[in-house]
């Protein structure tokens, strides 16, 4: 059998004659046991690597969540007409929403309040934060799968498209809205 040949070749089993079938059968069983032990070791190692990845990404998620909570405590709070809490943080680079919270800079609130609030309110209305939380759970479990990470990138782009599409339905001036998007993505010109 292939196990016997492998065992002889690796020096685990001595070469035997065809007449010595009892010794051959015993040696094949030893090689089979060695193979099963090695297979179990590989499964164990793969399991440990997987669990380390899950723990690492879960730890990263918890760490980022704690940083976000601390960041959100810095700002001034207001409530909009939809019951969302607007958190104004000086120097906030890019507006974002998180469940019923809208985070933006004081400068953006003073200059672009209506379009930014509507855009972020649309993210809240469409439950985009819930999508991202579910995506994060999948990314923690499937951390090794590159398609999950690509799905995350694509999901965020779809969320932005949906919010921008809704903005156009509100009757926002397209040129001004495009200028605002370019300004917010590239910084002020």
Tab-separated table of C-alpha atoms in Angstrom, residues 21 38 56 99 139-140 168 178 182:
chain	number	residue	atom	x	y	z
A	21	UNK	CA	2.501	-10.206	6.154
A	38	UNK	CA	-0.146	14.406	11.886
A	56	UNK	CA	-7.563	39.567	17.108
A	99	UNK	CA	-27.444	54.540	14.522
A	139	UNK	CA	-15.627	39.896	8.990
A	140	UNK	CA	-14.665	38.739	12.493
A	168	UNK	CA	-31.556	64.062	-5.486
A	178	UNK	CA	-21.529	67.677	-6.471
A	182	UNK	CA	-15.851	66.935	-4.103
